[in-house]
Amino acid sequence: MQIAVLTGFVLAILVPFLSRWCGSRTGMVLALYPAAVALWLVSLAPAVLQSGGIYFEQAWAPSLGLSLSFWLDGLSLLFGLLISGIGTLIILYASGYLHGHPQIARFYVLILSFMSSMLGVVMADGLMTLFVFWELTSITSYMLIGFNHEDAAARKSALQGLLVTFTGGLALLSGLILLNVVGGSWSLQTLLDDGEALREHALYLPMLLCLLGGAFTKSAQFPFHFWLPNAMAAPTPVSAYLHSATMVKAGIYLMARLQPGLGGTEVWMTLLCIVGAITMVVGAFLAIRFTGIKKVLAYSTVMALGTLTMLLGIGGEAAMIAFVSFLTAHSLYKGALFMVAGALDHETGTKDIDEMGGLRRAMPVTALCAFVAALSLGGVIPLFGFVAKELMFEAVLDAPRFTGFLIGMSLLASVLVVAAAGIVALRPFFGALKTTPKTPHEAPLSMLAGPCVLAGLSLLLGFMPWLAGDGLLSAAASAVAGSEVVTDLYLWHGINTALMMSMFSLCIGLLVCWRWPDVRGVIHRFSPVLDRGPEAGYWKLMDLLVRVSEWQTRLLQSGYMRNYLILTLLSFVGLTGYTLLARHGPVLEFELDVRLQEVVVALVTAASAVVACMMRSRLAAVAAAGVMGFGIALIFLLFSAPDLAITQLLIETLTVILLILVLFRMPQFSSLSTPMERVRDMLVAVGTGVLMTLLILTILGQGHLFTSISEYMIDNSEPLGHGHNIVNVILVDFRALDTLGEIFVLSLAAIGVLAMLRLQAKEKKAP
C-alpha cells in the first residue's frame, strides 16, 4: 500500500523531466498512475469484501510506538476508487484545459502530490500517519488554489483556505493526541475496536470537539463554509477534483471513520445533525444567489457536505446506506458538472450564467453531459442521484432525534438544489444564443472524456444500482456502521413519503429555477444582512490580527539588540526564577574544594568581564573580552575538557581578530543610554547571574535525585557507538540529529553568504 501512496510523490519529482520528454502527452502518461492505482484497488476488492480489510505496517519510530500503517477496508476502498478513478479523468481533462499553459508541469507536480496525500489520508491507520497526510493535503491544496499566483484574488483565496484548514488541523492534532492518551494506542483500528471505553472516558467531550473541529473546517461545515466557494479562484481541474470529489470529503471521511468508536452519543448526534442540517440549507440557499457557474456548483457542494454530515449524525443502518450512496452519487455528478463548467469557460470565455444561452447546438456533447449530471444532482429518476436522494429522505424520516427539524431542512435544501441543478443544466444551453467573448465550439476529447464517463456512470448506476450496492457500498456502509450492513439498492422504491417529498422538491425547485431572476432580486434585498455572515467575521479577525501584529512589532521589534536581550533575560529570570523559588527552593549546600590556580583563573576571568564593561576604549574592551574568553578556556582545561578548551581558544582568537579588523571602520563611542538605563541593565545582568548561580547550586545540591547522564555515555560509547572518543560518539551517534541540524544551518548560512558575494560581484560588473 505504501508503494501505491508514495509513488505519486516520486512521479511528482520526475514531472519536469517527463514534460521535456513527452511534451503535450505528459498528461496521458501521468494519468497511468491513478489508473493503475484504481486497477490495483479493484484487484484487492474481493479480498477486502471477503476478509473485511487488509492491514499493512512498517516501523517508523519504534521507540515512540509509531509506525507507518495502512488499513484498506470498505470505506477506504470506496474513497480510494473515487480518488484514483476521478483523478485519472482529471489529469486527462487538465491536459486539454491547460494545454499550452507555461506552468502546466507545475500543475502536474501539485495534483500528483495532492492525489497521493489524499490516498494516504483514506488508507492511514496510524494517527500520526493520518495527520501527516492530512496536512499535506492542506499544503498542496493551498498551492493549487493559488496556482495562478499572479492573480491577487487567487492568492487571497488560497491563504484563506489554508488558514481555515490549518486551524482545524491544529485542533485535529490535539484530538488525535487525546485519542492516543485515552485509548493507549496510535492505531485507529485498535482504538475504534474499544469504542465503549472511548465514549465513557472523561476526556471524550474535549477529544470529540477537537476532532470535529478538524473535520468541520476541512469539509466546509457551517460556519466555516465560506472558504470553499472562494477557492473557486483555482483552475477548474482543481475545483473539479479538490472541491467536489476529494479534499472537502476528507473531513467527511474522518467523521465516517470515527463513527464506530465515537458515534452514537447524544453530543455526537446533536452536533452532526444540527451543524449538517444548517450547512445543507445554507449551501443550497447560497447556490441560487450567484450567477457564476462555479459558485453555484461550489455552494451546492457545501449542501452535499452538510447532507453527509447530517446522515452520519442520524446514525443507524438506513442512514449509513444513504451516506455511502449519496457520497458516491455526489462525486460522480459534481465531478462531471465542474468539468462541464470548465468546458464552458474554456470555449466561451465566460463563467457567468447570465452571459450564456443557446449553447446546445454549438456544444451538444457538453450539453448532454450537463443535462444528465444535473438530473442526478436534482435527484430525478432514473439517475443514481435519485436513488441516493430517496435513501436520504428515508433516513431522515426514521431519524431518532430532531425528526421534524431534519425533515423540514432536508425538504427545503432539496427544493433549492433542484433549482440550482436546473440553472446549471438549462440556462447555458437553452434559450436564445448569446454573444460570448469567444466563439463557442465543442471542447476537445480530453475535456469531454471525464464528463461523459462520470455522467454515464450516474445513469448506469441509476438503472442498475446493485452493481455498486451489492458489494462495494455494502462494505463501505458496514465499515462506517461498525457492523454488518446489507445494502439492497433499487431504482423504484414505490409510492411512499420519500417519493412524495422528492416530487414536491422537484416541482417547487423547477418553479424557483424558472423565476430565478426574480428570486435573486428578492435575495439581493437582504445582501446587507447576508454579507455580515461568518466570512465577514473572518476578515474582521484578520484585520484585528494585523493591528495586533503592528502593535506588538512597534513594542517589541525596536531594532536595538540591547532591548531584545533585556526582554529575553527578564523572561528567563521571571519564569525560571519563579519556578525555582515557588516549586523547588534553591539549595545552597555546597563544599568548596578549589585549588589556588583555579581561584586565580576565576578571579582574572571575572575581573576581565568587569573591565570590558567599564572601558571607554574599544581596543581595551576587546582585549578585556579576549582575556575573559581565554580564561574560560583555561577553566575547561583545568577541569579535564581539552576538546572544549581548544574549541574555545579557536573561537575566541577568531573573534578577537575579527573585532580588531572592524574596529577602525566603526564610529567613536557615543552615549546611547541614560544613567538610569545603565542601572536597569546592571540590575538585569546581576539578576541573571544570580539566578544562574542558584540554578547550578540547586542542581549540584540535588544531584542525588538524578542519575548522571555521563555514566550512560561512558558505559555505552564503545559497545553502541563503536568509538573510544566519547565526545565524538556523542556528536555523531547519541545526538546525531542535533549535529545534523547544526551542519544544515551552517551550510545554509554558507550558501546565503556565497549568494550574496556573487550578487555583489555581478552588481560591480554591471555597467
XYZ file of C-alpha atoms in Angstrom, residues 65-674:
610
model
C 5.439 3.330 19.287
C 4.887 4.927 15.860
C 4.627 3.008 12.606
C 3.690 3.714 9.009
C 0.500 1.678 8.975
C -2.289 1.459 6.411
C -5.734 -0.145 6.521
C -7.834 -0.929 3.443
C -11.461 -1.756 4.230
C -14.748 -0.999 2.505
C -14.710 2.707 3.389
C -11.112 3.368 2.353
C -11.633 1.227 -0.765
C -14.607 3.387 -1.818
C -12.706 6.618 -1.232
C -9.582 5.218 -2.889
C -11.517 4.299 -6.027
C -13.112 7.746 -6.177
C -9.754 9.466 -5.680
C -7.870 7.381 -8.235
C -10.692 6.962 -10.752
C -11.732 10.609 -10.866
C -8.048 11.566 -10.592
C -7.346 9.742 -13.865
C -10.069 11.715 -15.625
C -8.934 14.987 -14.044
C -5.353 14.648 -15.278
C -6.613 13.906 -18.789
C -9.011 16.847 -18.512
C -6.219 19.168 -17.333
C -4.040 18.210 -20.298
C -6.694 19.794 -22.525
C -7.850 22.604 -20.259
C -4.296 23.826 -19.545
C -2.889 22.940 -22.954
C -0.124 25.393 -23.773
C -0.049 26.847 -20.264
C 3.573 27.699 -19.361
C 3.143 26.290 -15.843
C 1.330 23.047 -16.682
C 4.249 20.968 -15.366
C 3.904 22.687 -12.000
C 0.226 21.794 -12.015
C 1.036 18.122 -12.578
C 3.534 18.187 -9.703
C 0.941 19.634 -7.330
C -2.013 17.492 -8.415
C 0.013 14.270 -8.113
C 1.259 15.293 -4.672
C -2.278 16.082 -3.592
C -3.600 12.818 -5.011
C -1.027 10.779 -3.081
C -1.752 12.778 0.078
C -5.468 12.021 -0.194
C -4.762 8.329 -0.725
C -2.610 8.459 2.383
C -5.420 10.063 4.388
C -8.051 7.480 3.493
C -5.740 4.477 3.911
C -3.844 5.588 7.013
C -4.290 3.558 10.175
C -1.689 5.289 12.370
C -2.854 8.546 13.941
C 0.352 10.388 13.082
C 0.358 8.921 9.580
C -3.154 10.273 9.136
C -2.163 13.706 10.437
C 0.921 13.979 8.207
C -1.070 13.215 5.052
C -3.930 15.424 6.281
C -1.631 18.439 6.480
C -0.054 17.572 3.146
C -3.491 17.876 1.546
C -3.829 21.357 3.067
C -0.423 22.467 1.789
C -0.866 21.086 -1.725
C -4.416 22.434 -1.990
C -3.116 25.859 -0.935
C -0.662 25.818 -3.826
C -3.296 24.501 -6.230
C -5.869 27.143 -5.281
C -3.185 29.790 -5.712
C -1.921 28.196 -8.935
C -2.441 31.469 -10.803
C -0.225 33.200 -8.278
C -0.078 36.447 -10.218
C -3.795 36.880 -9.528
C -4.336 38.655 -6.199
C -7.766 37.039 -5.767
C -6.275 33.552 -6.171
C -3.571 34.263 -3.594
C -6.131 35.688 -1.189
C -8.460 32.696 -1.556
C -5.597 30.233 -1.195
C -4.443 31.884 2.022
C -7.980 31.897 3.389
C -8.413 28.194 2.722
C -5.018 27.452 4.244
C -5.673 29.422 7.433
C -9.093 27.863 7.996
C -7.996 24.285 7.338
C -4.680 24.659 9.195
C -6.513 25.981 12.245
C -8.707 22.909 12.063
C -5.566 20.829 11.594
C -4.216 22.051 14.926
C -7.495 21.072 16.564
C -7.284 17.687 14.858
C -3.756 17.147 16.170
C -4.952 17.869 19.702
C -7.818 15.441 19.225
C -5.556 12.694 17.900
C -3.195 13.092 20.841
C -6.140 12.912 23.251
C -7.354 9.842 21.381
C -3.981 8.209 21.972
C -3.996 9.227 25.633
C -7.480 7.828 26.146
C -7.065 4.633 24.104
C -3.364 3.958 24.672
C -2.616 3.237 21.001
C -1.630 5.025 17.818
C -3.670 2.616 15.655
C -7.143 3.711 14.569
C -8.392 0.148 14.307
C -7.220 -0.719 17.800
C -8.786 2.429 19.220
C -12.123 2.127 17.446
C -12.499 -1.527 18.426
C -12.892 -0.335 22.018
C -15.411 2.416 21.315
C -17.252 1.979 24.597
C -14.136 2.899 26.591
C -13.643 5.983 24.422
C -17.226 7.161 24.824
C -17.224 6.707 28.602
C -13.892 8.433 29.214
C -13.801 11.807 30.970
C -11.861 13.288 28.024
C -14.461 12.206 25.456
C -16.036 15.656 25.026
C -12.825 17.698 24.506
C -11.430 14.926 22.309
C -14.591 14.870 20.194
C -14.726 18.663 19.858
C -11.098 18.791 18.682
C -11.590 16.006 16.147
C -14.810 17.522 14.817
C -13.107 20.922 14.640
C -10.607 19.459 12.185
C -13.336 17.680 10.216
C -15.721 20.662 10.084
C -13.095 23.098 8.802
C -11.828 20.663 6.179
C -15.303 19.813 4.898
C -16.589 23.408 4.961
C -19.288 22.939 7.569
C -21.115 25.989 8.860
C -19.709 28.455 9.967
C -16.514 27.512 8.087
C -18.294 27.043 4.756
C -17.166 30.314 3.169
C -13.645 29.212 2.211
C -14.850 26.555 -0.254
C -16.700 28.822 -2.763
C -13.838 31.326 -2.587
C -11.465 28.528 -3.546
C -13.126 28.543 -6.971
C -10.385 31.003 -7.908
C -8.410 27.853 -8.698
C -8.342 26.436 -12.245
C -11.372 24.283 -12.989
C -9.500 20.929 -12.864
C -8.580 21.820 -9.279
C -12.172 22.708 -8.429
C -13.488 19.528 -10.023
C -11.063 17.350 -8.082
C -10.313 19.010 -4.752
C -13.597 20.708 -4.025
C -16.121 18.137 -5.160
C -14.692 14.643 -5.086
C -11.678 14.590 -2.747
C -10.265 17.206 -0.377
C -13.502 18.570 1.046
C -14.579 14.988 1.684
C -11.508 14.359 3.866
C -13.420 15.704 6.855
C -16.419 13.572 5.899
C -14.123 10.547 5.702
C -12.695 11.295 9.142
C -16.138 11.510 10.724
C -17.197 8.307 8.980
C -14.043 6.555 10.159
C -14.617 7.671 13.749
C -18.321 6.784 13.715
C -17.946 3.223 15.120
C -15.842 4.377 18.066
C -17.088 7.875 18.884
C -20.562 7.987 17.303
C -23.939 7.246 18.775
C -23.700 9.567 21.755
C -26.038 12.470 22.448
C -23.279 15.008 21.770
C -22.270 13.336 18.507
C -25.820 13.163 17.163
C -26.704 16.695 18.229
C -23.610 18.345 16.773
C -23.586 16.464 13.479
C -27.338 16.642 12.866
C -27.684 20.347 13.646
C -24.451 21.527 12.015
C -25.025 19.269 8.995
C -28.622 20.415 8.503
C -27.709 24.110 8.781
C -24.801 23.663 6.370
C -27.096 21.824 3.961
C -29.646 24.642 3.826
C -27.097 27.475 3.826
C -25.212 25.892 0.916
C -28.376 25.261 -1.093
C -29.684 28.786 -0.447
C -26.433 30.499 -1.428
C -26.194 28.339 -4.566
C -29.069 30.251 -6.177
C -27.781 33.659 -5.064
C -24.865 33.883 -7.523
C -24.599 33.777 -11.301
C -21.065 32.360 -11.608
C -21.449 28.726 -12.627
C -18.562 27.567 -10.418
C -20.006 29.463 -7.453
C -23.371 27.751 -7.944
C -21.687 24.357 -8.047
C -19.453 25.179 -5.092
C -22.348 26.107 -2.832
C -24.261 23.012 -3.924
C -21.171 21.079 -2.839
C -21.460 22.724 0.573
C -25.048 21.489 0.627
C -23.943 17.927 -0.127
C -21.260 18.011 2.563
C -23.869 19.152 5.075
C -26.147 16.314 3.995
C -23.406 13.727 4.522
C -22.623 15.131 7.961
C -26.296 15.059 8.903
C -26.602 11.405 7.840
C -23.620 10.465 9.993
C -25.289 12.231 12.901
C -28.572 10.374 12.404
C -26.820 7.003 12.586
C -28.461 3.647 12.074
C -28.339 1.234 9.167
C -30.609 3.247 6.841
C -28.547 6.410 7.341
C -25.281 4.572 6.651
C -26.647 3.147 3.396
C -27.859 6.613 2.423
C -24.470 8.057 3.381
C -22.353 5.857 1.109
C -24.893 6.138 -1.736
C -25.107 9.934 -1.525
C -21.302 10.151 -1.275
C -20.864 8.143 -4.474
C -23.634 9.906 -6.372
C -22.300 13.343 -5.451
C -18.748 12.522 -6.519
C -19.973 11.359 -9.916
C -22.360 14.167 -10.842
C -20.403 17.004 -9.241
C -17.133 15.993 -10.901
C -18.944 15.921 -14.245
C -20.633 19.294 -13.684
C -17.404 21.032 -12.689
C -15.728 19.722 -15.831
C -18.691 20.967 -17.845
C -18.272 24.373 -16.187
C -14.615 24.358 -17.192
C -15.516 23.453 -20.760
C -17.994 26.332 -20.927
C -15.415 28.757 -19.562
C -12.690 27.397 -21.841
C -14.782 27.559 -25.022
C -16.912 30.667 -24.404
C -14.573 32.823 -22.325
C -17.086 33.480 -19.530
C -18.132 31.867 -16.241
C -21.297 33.911 -15.795
C -24.517 32.002 -16.453
C -26.339 35.220 -17.394
C -23.897 35.674 -20.278
C -24.582 32.190 -21.676
C -27.514 30.819 -23.631
C -28.383 28.626 -26.593
C -25.117 26.703 -26.485
C -26.666 23.265 -27.028
C -26.144 23.443 -30.804
C -22.523 24.593 -30.597
C -21.669 22.228 -27.732
C -24.076 19.265 -27.974
C -21.962 16.693 -26.112
C -21.248 19.128 -23.298
C -24.951 19.963 -23.086
C -25.896 16.282 -22.868
C -23.341 15.608 -20.106
C -24.528 18.672 -18.185
C -28.165 17.625 -18.520
C -27.586 14.059 -17.314
C -25.341 15.109 -14.400
C -27.747 17.879 -13.374
C -30.641 15.398 -13.350
C -28.610 13.350 -10.886
C -27.877 16.460 -8.825
C -31.582 17.251 -8.687
C -32.477 13.674 -7.786
C -34.503 12.876 -10.910
C -35.341 9.309 -11.877
C -33.611 7.244 -13.384
C -30.274 8.721 -12.234
C -28.260 7.389 -9.307
C -28.768 10.744 -7.597
C -32.463 9.854 -7.402
C -31.647 6.601 -5.587
C -29.404 8.439 -3.122
C -31.961 11.200 -2.578
C -34.714 8.680 -1.804
C -32.436 6.923 0.688
C -31.598 10.258 2.296
C -35.276 11.114 2.770
C -35.981 7.660 4.205
C -33.105 8.050 6.690
C -34.379 11.474 7.758
C -37.915 10.149 8.212
C -36.530 7.434 10.520
C -34.252 9.799 12.474
C -34.434 9.068 16.223
C -33.962 12.742 17.173
C -34.805 16.145 15.662
C -37.059 14.398 13.144
C -39.313 17.333 12.320
C -36.392 19.757 12.106
C -34.401 17.452 9.823
C -37.384 16.741 7.552
C -38.054 20.450 7.080
C -34.396 21.304 6.441
C -33.948 18.392 4.020
C -37.039 19.336 2.045
C -36.003 22.994 1.826
C -32.476 22.104 0.753
C -33.787 19.685 -1.885
C -36.024 22.372 -3.396
C -33.127 24.789 -3.677
C -30.749 22.167 -5.094
C -33.251 21.228 -7.799
C -33.335 24.913 -8.713
C -29.529 25.034 -8.811
C -29.449 21.913 -10.997
C -31.923 23.478 -13.415
C -29.927 26.700 -13.516
C -26.737 24.848 -14.454
C -28.309 22.424 -16.935
C -30.852 24.617 -18.716
C -29.843 28.282 -18.787
C -26.425 27.966 -20.506
C -27.702 25.634 -23.213
C -31.306 26.635 -23.946
C -32.968 29.865 -24.984
C -31.610 32.395 -27.448
C -27.954 32.177 -28.421
C -25.999 34.919 -26.662
C -22.776 36.527 -27.753
C -19.810 35.381 -25.676
C -16.187 36.608 -25.546
C -15.163 33.530 -27.551
C -16.969 31.844 -30.401
C -18.370 28.721 -28.741
C -17.483 25.276 -30.024
C -17.202 21.766 -28.620
C -14.391 21.068 -26.176
C -11.570 18.683 -27.151
C -11.880 14.977 -26.433
C -9.576 15.132 -23.407
C -12.013 17.556 -21.764
C -15.112 15.578 -22.707
C -13.919 12.154 -21.531
C -14.369 12.976 -17.850
C -17.915 14.407 -18.021
C -19.057 11.628 -20.350
C -17.705 8.837 -18.127
C -18.997 10.297 -14.858
C -22.408 11.240 -16.251
C -22.637 7.826 -17.891
C -21.869 6.120 -14.580
C -24.593 8.185 -12.895
C -27.061 6.909 -15.488
C -25.800 3.305 -15.404
C -25.894 3.059 -11.603
C -29.339 4.622 -11.646
C -30.719 1.813 -13.799
C -28.600 -0.854 -12.082
C -27.747 0.375 -8.560
C -26.995 -3.157 -7.409
C -23.741 -3.045 -9.398
C -22.265 -0.913 -6.615
C -24.643 -1.620 -3.762
C -24.281 -5.389 -3.501
C -20.524 -5.248 -2.933
C -18.625 -2.017 -2.588
C -21.295 0.147 -0.957
C -22.286 -2.650 1.427
C -18.686 -2.985 2.593
C -18.347 0.783 2.960
C -21.603 1.084 4.920
C -20.513 -1.803 7.164
C -17.196 -0.083 7.864
C -18.964 3.148 8.825
C -21.581 1.417 10.962
C -19.055 -0.856 12.657
C -21.285 -3.872 11.982
C -22.578 -5.879 9.047
C -24.897 -3.830 6.804
C -26.700 -5.336 3.849
C -27.239 -2.765 1.103
C -30.120 -3.650 -1.201
C -30.359 -0.786 -3.680
C -33.032 -0.488 -6.316
C -34.316 2.305 -8.525
C -38.009 2.245 -7.688
C -38.849 2.476 -4.003
C -42.572 2.526 -4.532
C -45.028 5.315 -3.826
C -44.148 6.400 -0.318
C -43.473 9.503 1.765
C -39.919 9.817 0.491
C -41.152 9.812 -3.119
C -43.772 12.447 -2.313
C -41.096 14.637 -0.745
C -38.890 14.135 -3.795
C -41.695 15.056 -6.204
C -42.600 18.123 -4.162
C -38.987 19.333 -4.145
C -38.744 18.717 -7.890
C -41.853 20.748 -8.726
C -41.077 23.687 -6.443
C -37.411 23.621 -7.432
C -38.247 23.900 -11.126
C -40.549 26.800 -10.331
C -37.713 28.561 -8.499
C -35.431 27.869 -11.463
C -37.993 29.381 -13.861
C -38.339 32.509 -11.706
C -34.635 32.616 -10.839
C -34.030 36.290 -11.763
C -36.953 37.365 -9.567
C -35.769 35.130 -6.718
C -32.285 36.626 -6.971
C -33.797 40.090 -6.846
C -35.559 39.242 -3.579
C -32.368 37.732 -2.144
C -30.418 40.811 -3.189
C -32.531 42.947 -0.863
C -31.092 41.002 2.069
C -27.493 41.391 0.916
C -26.565 43.770 3.779
C -27.551 41.036 6.233
C -26.054 38.144 4.249
C -22.768 39.995 3.795
C -22.336 40.077 7.573
C -22.036 36.324 7.882
C -19.102 34.184 9.034
C -16.859 35.375 6.219
C -17.188 38.967 7.407
C -16.149 37.745 10.849
C -13.124 36.068 9.296
C -11.980 39.292 7.628
C -12.503 41.261 10.845
C -10.403 38.698 12.675
C -7.664 39.040 10.054
C -7.758 42.840 10.383
C -7.520 42.518 14.162
C -4.573 40.164 13.763
C -2.789 42.708 11.571
C -3.416 45.520 14.064
C -2.191 43.429 16.993
C 0.863 42.426 14.980
C 1.655 46.047 14.179
C 1.263 46.978 17.845
C 3.496 44.210 19.180
C 6.032 44.905 16.416
C 6.294 48.537 17.487
C 6.585 47.427 21.099
C 8.995 44.509 20.786
C 10.820 44.928 17.472
C 12.609 48.129 18.401
C 15.709 47.424 16.331
C 18.085 47.565 19.341
C 19.852 44.343 20.301
C 20.083 45.572 23.883
C 16.303 45.696 24.203
C 15.944 42.199 22.749
C 18.456 40.876 25.271
C 16.692 42.635 28.138
C 13.306 41.124 27.208
C 14.802 37.669 26.781
C 16.700 37.780 30.058
C 13.781 39.251 32.010
C 11.519 36.487 30.705
C 14.109 33.920 31.720
C 14.601 35.411 35.168
C 10.872 35.838 35.767
C 9.666 32.427 34.629
C 12.614 30.302 35.703
C 13.150 32.244 38.902
C 9.505 31.879 39.906
C 9.600 28.138 39.231
C 12.823 27.728 41.198
C 11.643 29.709 44.236
C 7.995 28.614 44.323
C 8.258 24.942 43.474
C 11.727 23.749 44.380
C 13.511 26.283 46.519
C 17.210 26.964 45.977
C 19.622 24.552 47.645
C 22.704 26.376 48.938
C 24.524 23.417 50.469
C 27.906 23.019 48.795
C 31.537 22.350 49.649
C 34.430 24.465 48.421
C 37.159 22.249 47.005
C 39.224 24.537 44.821
C 42.910 24.968 44.140
C 44.862 28.196 44.051
C 45.262 28.214 40.246
C 41.514 27.732 39.813
C 40.781 30.688 42.098
C 43.269 32.860 40.210
C 41.804 31.961 36.813
C 38.257 32.584 38.057
C 39.169 35.965 39.556
C 41.034 37.068 36.410
C 38.063 35.982 34.206
C 35.561 37.841 36.391
C 37.772 40.939 36.567
C 38.177 40.993 32.763
C 34.399 40.876 32.344
C 34.014 43.878 34.679
C 36.798 45.766 32.892
C 35.213 45.081 29.471
C 32.010 46.727 30.692
C 33.805 49.803 32.106
C 36.314 50.576 29.340
C 35.604 53.508 27.036
C 38.298 52.413 24.595
C 37.215 49.834 22.069
C 40.669 48.276 21.874
C 40.812 47.912 25.655
C 37.286 46.465 25.742
C 38.173 43.898 23.051
C 41.352 42.978 24.906
C 39.439 42.531 28.172
C 36.799 40.400 26.421
C 39.593 38.293 24.934
C 41.125 37.752 28.386
C 37.708 36.616 29.633
C 37.385 34.133 26.746
C 40.864 32.716 27.283
C 40.108 32.448 30.999
C 37.063 30.296 30.203
C 39.303 28.122 28.001
C 41.697 27.683 30.945
C 38.793 26.646 33.188
C 37.843 23.970 30.635
C 41.443 22.794 30.571
C 41.768 22.684 34.368
C 38.637 20.530 34.597
C 39.830 17.957 32.035
C 37.917 19.151 28.961
C 40.720 19.757 26.441
C 38.383 19.477 23.432
C 36.186 22.290 24.768
C 39.282 24.309 25.664
C 40.658 24.024 22.128
C 37.288 24.971 20.639
C 37.019 27.971 22.963
C 40.570 29.108 22.123
C 39.913 28.920 18.389
C 36.617 30.766 18.604
C 37.968 33.418 20.952
C 41.052 34.031 18.828
C 38.951 34.364 15.673
C 36.513 36.681 17.453
C 39.260 38.981 18.738
C 40.865 39.173 15.289
C 37.541 39.995 13.615
C 36.714 42.654 16.177
C 40.091 44.310 15.742
C 39.695 44.259 11.955
C 36.389 46.099 12.104
C 37.381 48.497 14.908
C 38.795 51.073 12.555
C 35.601 51.187 10.481
C 33.338 51.869 13.442
C 32.451 55.341 14.765
C 33.651 56.594 18.097
C 31.916 55.547 21.287
C 28.811 57.583 21.962
C 26.483 57.702 24.931
C 23.363 55.826 23.794
C 21.815 55.281 27.219
C 20.976 57.371 30.235
